[in-house]
Short mmCIF file of C-alpha atoms and ligand atoms in Angstrom, two decimals:
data_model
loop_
_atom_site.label_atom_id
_atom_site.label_comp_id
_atom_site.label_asym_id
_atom_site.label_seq_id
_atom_site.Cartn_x
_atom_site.Cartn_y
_atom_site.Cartn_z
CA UNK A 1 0.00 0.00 0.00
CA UNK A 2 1.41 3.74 -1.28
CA UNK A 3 0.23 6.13 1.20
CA UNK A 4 1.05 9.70 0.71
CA UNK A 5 -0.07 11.80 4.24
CA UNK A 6 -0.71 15.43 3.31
CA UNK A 7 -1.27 18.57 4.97
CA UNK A 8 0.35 21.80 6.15
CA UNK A 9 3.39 21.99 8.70
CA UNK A 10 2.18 21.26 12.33
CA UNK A 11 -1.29 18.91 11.24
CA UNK A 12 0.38 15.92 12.81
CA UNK A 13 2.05 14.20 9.74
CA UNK A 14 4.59 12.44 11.31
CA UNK A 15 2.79 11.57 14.43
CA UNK A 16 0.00 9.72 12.40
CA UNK A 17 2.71 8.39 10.18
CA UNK A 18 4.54 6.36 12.98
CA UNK A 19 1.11 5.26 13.93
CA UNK A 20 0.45 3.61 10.34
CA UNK A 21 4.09 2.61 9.95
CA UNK A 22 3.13 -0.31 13.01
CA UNK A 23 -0.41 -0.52 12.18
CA UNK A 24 0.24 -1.77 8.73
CA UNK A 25 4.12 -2.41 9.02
CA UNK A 26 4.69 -0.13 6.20
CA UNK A 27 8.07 2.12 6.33
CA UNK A 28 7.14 5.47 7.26
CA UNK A 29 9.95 7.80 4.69
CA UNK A 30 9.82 11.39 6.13
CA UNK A 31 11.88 14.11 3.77
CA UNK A 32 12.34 16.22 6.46
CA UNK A 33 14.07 13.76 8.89
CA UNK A 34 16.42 12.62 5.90
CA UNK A 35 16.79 16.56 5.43
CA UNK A 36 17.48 16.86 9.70
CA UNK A 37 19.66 13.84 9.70
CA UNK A 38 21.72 14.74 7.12
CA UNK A 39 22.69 18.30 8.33
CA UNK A 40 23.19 16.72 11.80
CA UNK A 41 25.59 14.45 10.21
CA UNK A 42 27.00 17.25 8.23
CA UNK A 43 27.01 15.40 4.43
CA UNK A 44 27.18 17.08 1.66
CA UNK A 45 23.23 17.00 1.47
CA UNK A 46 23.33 18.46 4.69
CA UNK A 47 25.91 21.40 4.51
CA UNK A 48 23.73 22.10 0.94
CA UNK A 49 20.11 22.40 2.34
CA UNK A 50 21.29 23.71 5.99
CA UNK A 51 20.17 27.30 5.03
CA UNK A 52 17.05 26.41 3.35
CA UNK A 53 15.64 24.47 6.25
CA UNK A 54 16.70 27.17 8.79
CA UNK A 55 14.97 29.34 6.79
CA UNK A 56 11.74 27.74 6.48
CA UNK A 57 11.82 27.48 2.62
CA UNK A 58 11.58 24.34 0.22
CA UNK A 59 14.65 22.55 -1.06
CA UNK A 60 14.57 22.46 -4.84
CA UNK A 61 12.68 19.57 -6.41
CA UNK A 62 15.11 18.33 -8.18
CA UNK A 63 16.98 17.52 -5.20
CA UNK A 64 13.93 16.22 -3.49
CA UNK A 65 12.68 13.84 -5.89
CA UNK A 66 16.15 12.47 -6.96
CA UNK A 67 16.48 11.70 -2.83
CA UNK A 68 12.80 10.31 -2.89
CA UNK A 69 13.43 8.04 -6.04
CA UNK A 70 16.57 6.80 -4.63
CA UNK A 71 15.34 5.75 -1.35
CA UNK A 72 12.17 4.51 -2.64
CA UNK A 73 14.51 1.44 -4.41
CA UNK A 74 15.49 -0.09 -1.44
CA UNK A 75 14.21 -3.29 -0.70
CA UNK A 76 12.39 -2.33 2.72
CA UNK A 77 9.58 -0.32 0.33
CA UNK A 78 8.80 -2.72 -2.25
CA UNK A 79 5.46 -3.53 -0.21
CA UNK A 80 4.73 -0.28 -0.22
CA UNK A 81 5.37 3.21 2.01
CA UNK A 82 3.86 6.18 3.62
CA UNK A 83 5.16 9.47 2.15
CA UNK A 84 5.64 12.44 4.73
CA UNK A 85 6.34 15.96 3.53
CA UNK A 86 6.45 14.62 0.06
CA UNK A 87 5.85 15.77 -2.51
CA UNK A 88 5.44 19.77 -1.74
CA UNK A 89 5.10 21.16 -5.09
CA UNK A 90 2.85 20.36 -8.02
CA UNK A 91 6.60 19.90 -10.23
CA UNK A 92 7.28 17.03 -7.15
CA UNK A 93 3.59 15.20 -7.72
CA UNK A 94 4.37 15.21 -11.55
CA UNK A 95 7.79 13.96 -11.30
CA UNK A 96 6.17 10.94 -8.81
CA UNK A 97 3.15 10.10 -10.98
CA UNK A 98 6.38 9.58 -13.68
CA UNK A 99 8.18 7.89 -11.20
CA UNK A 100 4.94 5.39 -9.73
CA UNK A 101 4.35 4.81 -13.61
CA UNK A 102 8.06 3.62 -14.92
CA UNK A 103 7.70 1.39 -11.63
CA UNK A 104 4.63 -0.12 -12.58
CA UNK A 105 3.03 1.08 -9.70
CA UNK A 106 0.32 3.37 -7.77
CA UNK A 107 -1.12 5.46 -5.24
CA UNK A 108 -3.27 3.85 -2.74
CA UNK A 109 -4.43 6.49 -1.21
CA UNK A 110 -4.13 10.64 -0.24
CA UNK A 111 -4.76 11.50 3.29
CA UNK A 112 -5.20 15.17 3.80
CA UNK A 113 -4.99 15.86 7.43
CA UNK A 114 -7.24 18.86 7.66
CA UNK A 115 -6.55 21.87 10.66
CA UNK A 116 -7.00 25.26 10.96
CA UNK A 117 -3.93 27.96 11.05
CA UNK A 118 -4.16 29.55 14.31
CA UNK A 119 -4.19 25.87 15.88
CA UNK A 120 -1.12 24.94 13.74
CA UNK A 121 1.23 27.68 15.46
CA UNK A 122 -0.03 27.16 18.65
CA UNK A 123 0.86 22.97 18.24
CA UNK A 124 3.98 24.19 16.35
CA UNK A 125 5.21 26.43 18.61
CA UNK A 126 4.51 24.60 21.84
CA UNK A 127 5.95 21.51 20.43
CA UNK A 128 9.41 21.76 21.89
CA UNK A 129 11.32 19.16 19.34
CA UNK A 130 14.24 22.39 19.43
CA UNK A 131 13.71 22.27 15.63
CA UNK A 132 15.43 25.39 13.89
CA UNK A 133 12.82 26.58 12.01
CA UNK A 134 10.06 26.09 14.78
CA UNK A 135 9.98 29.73 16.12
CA UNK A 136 7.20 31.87 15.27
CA UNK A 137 8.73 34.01 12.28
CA UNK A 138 10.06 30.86 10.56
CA UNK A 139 6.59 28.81 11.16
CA UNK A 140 4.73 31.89 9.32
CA UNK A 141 7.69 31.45 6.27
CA UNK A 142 6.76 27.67 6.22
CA UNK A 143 2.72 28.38 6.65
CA UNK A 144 3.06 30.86 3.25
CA UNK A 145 5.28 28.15 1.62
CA UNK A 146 2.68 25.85 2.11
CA UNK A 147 -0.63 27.99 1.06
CA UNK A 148 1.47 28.93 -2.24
CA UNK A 149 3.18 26.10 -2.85
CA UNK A 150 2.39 22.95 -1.80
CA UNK A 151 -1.65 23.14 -1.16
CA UNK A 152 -1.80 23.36 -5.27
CA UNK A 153 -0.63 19.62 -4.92
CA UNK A 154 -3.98 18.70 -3.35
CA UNK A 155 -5.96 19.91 -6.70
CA UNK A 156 -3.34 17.55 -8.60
CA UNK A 157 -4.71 14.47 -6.30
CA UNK A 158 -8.28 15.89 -6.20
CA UNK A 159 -8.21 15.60 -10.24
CA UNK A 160 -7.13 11.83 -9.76
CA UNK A 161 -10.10 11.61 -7.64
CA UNK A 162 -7.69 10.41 -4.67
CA UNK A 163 -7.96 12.87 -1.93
CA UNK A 164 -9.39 11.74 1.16
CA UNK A 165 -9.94 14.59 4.03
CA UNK A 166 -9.59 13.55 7.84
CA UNK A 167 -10.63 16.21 10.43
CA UNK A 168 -6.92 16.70 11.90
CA UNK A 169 -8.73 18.04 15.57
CA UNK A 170 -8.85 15.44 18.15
CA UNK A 171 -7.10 13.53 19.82
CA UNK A 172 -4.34 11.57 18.29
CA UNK A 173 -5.97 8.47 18.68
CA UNK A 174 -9.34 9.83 17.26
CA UNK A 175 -7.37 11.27 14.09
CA UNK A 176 -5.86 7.77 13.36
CA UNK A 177 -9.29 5.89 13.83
CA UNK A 178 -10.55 8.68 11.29
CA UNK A 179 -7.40 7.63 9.12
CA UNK A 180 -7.75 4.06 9.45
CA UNK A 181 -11.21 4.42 8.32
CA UNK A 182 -10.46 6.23 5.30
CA UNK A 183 -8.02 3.54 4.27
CA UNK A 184 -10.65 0.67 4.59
P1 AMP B 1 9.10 18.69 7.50
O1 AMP B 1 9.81 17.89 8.52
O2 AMP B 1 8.28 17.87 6.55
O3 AMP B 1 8.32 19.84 8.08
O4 AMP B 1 10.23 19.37 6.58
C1 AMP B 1 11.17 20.27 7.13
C2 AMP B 1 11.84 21.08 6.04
O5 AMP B 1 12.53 20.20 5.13
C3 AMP B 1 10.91 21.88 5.15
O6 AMP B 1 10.57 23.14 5.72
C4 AMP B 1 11.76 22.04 3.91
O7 AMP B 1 12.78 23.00 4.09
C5 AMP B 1 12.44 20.69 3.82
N1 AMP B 1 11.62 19.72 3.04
C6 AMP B 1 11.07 18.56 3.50
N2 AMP B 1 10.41 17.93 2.53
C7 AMP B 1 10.53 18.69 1.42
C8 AMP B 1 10.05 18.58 0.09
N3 AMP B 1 9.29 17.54 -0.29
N4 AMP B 1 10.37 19.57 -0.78
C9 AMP B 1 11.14 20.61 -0.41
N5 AMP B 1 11.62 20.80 0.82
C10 AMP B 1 11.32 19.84 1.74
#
């Protein structure tokens, strides 16, 4: 099963993602923590998208789908995957239709964890993972990014017919019995 999980910085993405990893024992393949590991490791994907992250801003999509098509070949995916903060642009969507396609493959299914803004800064801020890019001026760069450049990818999916939309309010278990539903 191909699960991408959708939705804007803050909507509980890679909480609910852990959750499905066990429930289905799927691997859970987050950009962002590939993006966080890597600059904590200081490789030379790190030292290059250090800035960008800091800054709240995207990492160019050629970058991020050569990263996502790469890791998407090893053998621990071949049953399938849920996709976390990917893709973020319409060009990223297009280049993994291509990339689902040449593989002979598909999307299962588009979660779109639905929540409203001001809740998102509050759960943001008050998080306390010491993420860079998790004070308040950065989380209103990464709330534009999103509303200009990654929501667009939800009317790619909607054409497909594929997007699913889960109430993201609740509790944590409430959201993933919303999500588990939706995948039934
Ligand atoms: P996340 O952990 O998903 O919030 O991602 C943290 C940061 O990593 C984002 O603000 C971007 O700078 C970068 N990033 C993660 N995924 C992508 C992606 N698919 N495209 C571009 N940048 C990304």
């Amino acid at each position: 099963m191909n699960i991408i999980l959708f939705g804007p910085p803050g909507a509980g993405k890679g909480t609910q993602a852990k959750l499905l990893q066990d429930e289905f024992n799927i691997p859970h393949l987050s950009t962002g923590n590939i993006f966080r590991s890597a600059i904590k490791n200081e490789t030379p994907l790190g030292v290059k998208v250090k800035s960008i992250l800091d800054n709240g801003e995207l990492v160019p999509d050629e970058t991020v789908v050569e990263l996502v098509a790469d890791e998407l070949k090893k053998e621990k995916y071949k049953d399938g995957y849920i996709l976390d903060g990917f893709p973020r642009t319409v060009a990223q969507a297009e280049a993994f239709d291509s990339f689902l396609e040449e593989n002979n493959d598909s999307l299962d299914a588009f979660i779109y964890l639905s929540v409203p803004e001001e809740e998102l800064v509050k759960r943001i801020l008050s998080r306390g993972e010491g993420r860079s890019d998790d004070t308040k001026e950065k989380v209103k760069t990464r709330l534009e990014v999103y509303r200009n450049e990654t929501k667009p990818v939800m009317d790619f999916y909607a054409d497909q017919n594929k997007v699913q939309e889960i109430d993201g309010l609740g509790s944590i278990e409430e959201i993933f019995g919303r999500i588990k539903s939706a995948l039934k």
